[in-house]
Coordinates of C-alpha atoms in Angstrom, one line a residue:
M1 CA -2.8 60.6 -44.0
D2 CA -0.2 59.2 -41.6
R3 CA 1.2 55.7 -42.4
S4 CA 1.1 54.6 -38.7
L5 CA -2.7 55.2 -38.8
L6 CA -3.0 53.0 -41.9
K7 CA -1.1 50.2 -40.2
I8 CA -3.4 50.3 -37.2
G9 CA -6.5 50.7 -39.3
L10 CA -5.9 47.5 -41.3
P11 CA -5.9 45.1 -38.4
L12 CA -9.0 46.8 -37.0
T13 CA -11.0 46.3 -40.2
E14 CA -9.9 42.6 -40.3
L15 CA -10.9 42.2 -36.7
N16 CA -14.3 43.8 -37.4
Q17 CA -14.8 41.2 -40.2
V18 CA -13.8 38.2 -38.0
L19 CA -15.7 39.2 -34.9
P20 CA -19.2 38.5 -36.4
Q21 CA -18.1 35.1 -37.6
L22 CA -16.7 34.2 -34.2
R23 CA -20.0 35.3 -32.5
W24 CA -22.0 33.2 -34.9
Q25 CA -19.7 30.1 -34.3
A26 CA -20.0 30.6 -30.5
A27 CA -23.8 30.8 -30.8
R28 CA -23.8 27.5 -32.8
L29 CA -21.8 25.8 -30.0
G30 CA -24.5 26.0 -27.4
T31 CA -24.0 25.9 -23.6
I32 CA -22.3 22.5 -23.6
G33 CA -20.0 23.4 -26.4
K34 CA -19.0 26.7 -24.8
T35 CA -18.3 24.9 -21.5
G36 CA -16.2 22.3 -23.4
L37 CA -14.3 25.0 -25.2
G38 CA -13.7 26.9 -22.0
L39 CA -12.4 23.8 -20.3
L40 CA -10.1 23.2 -23.3
V41 CA -8.7 26.7 -23.0
V42 CA -8.2 26.3 -19.2
A43 CA -6.5 22.9 -19.7
A44 CA -4.1 24.5 -22.3
I45 CA -3.3 27.4 -20.0
F46 CA -2.7 25.0 -17.1
F47 CA -0.5 22.8 -19.3
M48 CA 1.7 25.8 -20.3
A49 CA 1.8 27.4 -16.9
A50 CA 2.2 24.3 -14.6
V51 CA 3.2 21.2 -16.5
L52 CA 5.8 22.6 -19.0
P53 CA 8.0 24.3 -16.3
Q54 CA 7.9 21.2 -14.2
D55 CA 9.0 19.1 -17.1
T56 CA 12.2 21.1 -17.5
T57 CA 12.8 20.8 -13.7
L58 CA 12.3 17.0 -14.0
Q59 CA 14.8 16.8 -16.8
T60 CA 17.4 18.8 -14.8
L61 CA 16.8 16.5 -11.8
K62 CA 17.2 13.4 -13.9
K63 CA 20.5 14.6 -15.2
Q64 CA 21.7 15.4 -11.7
A65 CA 20.6 11.9 -10.5
E66 CA 22.5 10.2 -13.4
K67 CA 25.6 12.2 -12.6
L68 CA 25.4 11.4 -8.9
Q69 CA 24.8 7.7 -9.6
A70 CA 27.9 7.7 -11.9
Q71 CA 30.0 9.3 -9.2
S72 CA 28.7 6.9 -6.6
Q73 CA 29.5 3.9 -8.8
Q74 CA 33.0 5.3 -9.3
N75 CA 33.5 5.7 -5.5
Q76 CA 32.3 2.2 -4.9
N77 CA 34.7 0.8 -7.4
K78 CA 37.6 2.8 -5.9
A79 CA 36.6 1.6 -2.4
A80 CA 36.4 -2.0 -3.5
I81 CA 39.7 -1.9 -5.2
G82 CA 41.5 -0.1 -2.5
K83 CA 40.3 -2.0 0.5
E84 CA 39.3 -5.6 0.9
I85 CA 38.4 -6.9 4.3
S86 CA 38.4 -10.4 5.6
G87 CA 35.3 -12.2 6.9
D88 CA 36.3 -11.7 10.6
Q89 CA 36.8 -7.9 10.0
A90 CA 33.4 -7.6 8.3
L91 CA 31.8 -9.5 11.2
Q92 CA 33.5 -7.2 13.7
I93 CA 32.3 -4.1 11.8
F94 CA 28.8 -5.6 11.8
Y95 CA 28.8 -6.1 15.6
D96 CA 30.3 -2.7 16.2
F97 CA 27.3 -1.1 14.6
F98 CA 25.1 -2.2 17.5
P99 CA 25.1 -0.2 20.8
R100 CA 26.6 -1.7 23.9
I101 CA 24.4 -3.6 26.3
D102 CA 24.8 -1.1 29.1
S103 CA 23.4 1.7 26.9
S104 CA 19.8 0.4 27.0
P105 CA 18.6 3.1 29.5
F106 CA 19.7 5.8 27.1
W107 CA 17.8 4.2 24.2
I108 CA 14.6 3.8 26.3
R109 CA 14.9 7.5 27.4
E110 CA 15.3 8.4 23.7
L111 CA 12.0 6.5 22.8
L112 CA 10.2 8.3 25.7
D113 CA 11.5 11.7 24.4
I114 CA 10.3 10.9 20.9
A115 CA 6.9 9.9 22.2
R116 CA 6.6 13.1 24.2
K117 CA 7.6 15.2 21.2
R118 CA 5.0 13.5 19.0
G119 CA 2.2 13.8 21.6
V120 CA 1.9 10.0 22.1
E121 CA 1.1 8.7 25.5
I122 CA 3.0 5.6 26.7
N123 CA 1.5 3.7 29.6
S124 CA 3.2 1.1 31.7
S125 CA 5.8 -0.7 29.7
E126 CA 7.2 -4.2 29.9
Y127 CA 10.9 -4.9 29.4
R128 CA 12.8 -8.1 29.1
L129 CA 16.5 -8.8 28.3
V130 CA 17.0 -12.0 26.3
L131 CA 20.5 -13.5 26.1
E132 CA 20.8 -16.3 23.6
K133 CA 23.5 -18.9 23.8
D134 CA 26.3 -18.7 21.1
S135 CA 25.2 -15.2 20.1
R136 CA 27.1 -11.9 20.6
L137 CA 23.8 -9.9 20.3
A138 CA 21.4 -9.5 23.2
R139 CA 17.7 -8.8 22.4
Y140 CA 16.0 -6.2 24.7
E141 CA 12.3 -6.9 24.2
M142 CA 9.9 -4.0 25.0
I143 CA 6.1 -4.0 25.0
L144 CA 4.9 -0.4 24.8
P145 CA 1.1 0.3 25.2
V146 CA 0.7 3.6 23.3
K147 CA -2.3 5.9 22.9
G148 CA -2.7 8.7 20.4
Q149 CA -4.0 9.6 17.0
Y150 CA -3.0 7.5 13.9
A151 CA -0.8 10.3 12.5
Q152 CA 1.0 10.8 15.9
I153 CA 1.6 7.1 16.4
R154 CA 2.9 6.7 12.8
A155 CA 5.2 9.7 13.2
F156 CA 6.5 8.3 16.6
M157 CA 7.3 4.9 15.0
A158 CA 9.1 6.5 12.0
D159 CA 11.1 8.8 14.3
A160 CA 12.0 6.0 16.7
L161 CA 13.2 3.7 13.9
Q162 CA 15.4 6.6 12.6
A163 CA 16.7 7.6 15.9
V164 CA 17.4 4.1 17.1
P165 CA 18.8 2.1 14.1
A166 CA 19.4 -1.1 16.1
M167 CA 15.7 -1.3 16.9
A168 CA 13.0 -3.3 15.1
I169 CA 9.2 -3.4 15.5
A170 CA 8.4 -7.1 16.0
G171 CA 4.6 -6.7 16.4
I172 CA 1.8 -4.2 16.4
A173 CA -1.8 -4.5 17.6
I174 CA -4.2 -1.6 17.0
R175 CA -7.5 -1.1 18.8
R176 CA -10.0 1.6 18.7
E177 CA -13.0 2.1 21.2
N178 CA -15.5 2.8 18.4
V179 CA -15.6 3.9 14.8
A180 CA -16.0 7.6 15.6
S181 CA -13.1 7.7 18.0
T182 CA -9.9 9.3 16.7
Q183 CA -7.8 7.9 19.6
L184 CA -6.1 4.5 19.0
E185 CA -4.7 2.1 21.6
V186 CA -1.6 0.4 20.1
R187 CA 0.5 -2.4 21.6
L188 CA 4.0 -2.1 20.1
E189 CA 6.4 -5.0 20.5
I190 CA 9.9 -3.6 19.9
N191 CA 13.2 -5.4 19.9
L192 CA 16.4 -3.5 20.6
Y193 CA 19.5 -5.4 19.6
L194 CA 22.5 -4.8 21.8
N195 CA 26.1 -5.9 21.5
Q196 CA 27.3 -7.9 24.5

């Protein structure tokens, strides 16, 4: 007799002895027990297939974040040592961040382009320039009546704040015709800060 046949034959006989015991144990479990055992097996497979690979990715990302944070801290320390600025210089850098007062039409056009891109309808708008005494910044107050779906309006506001960093949303009022309506009427009060 061939030895390879003997090696295959041994596991088959052991399997033939174990299978009746497994069937008997499965019959004892009942429907609820079988369901629970099936869920346990599915959970184990999901853990090994989905959670464990993500855990290694998470550890890699944590190491990268720590490395970048250390590099950022080193760069900040080098910048602080190499360059100290006076209060007047810091104030000038702050004011230089804001757009010039004559650039307001550009920023309004930018808001309208973002609204068009996001599918938001802007009706008649109100604009008012406020110049405060003893201040180098002017405040351009805008009231924008906006119509659209919630997701569109939210995306418009997020894009507008990112595209126009010197802008702030001062107030918001949301109105809906009825509960079933998906269209919202929003009154946005926006301040655009400009450097005189």
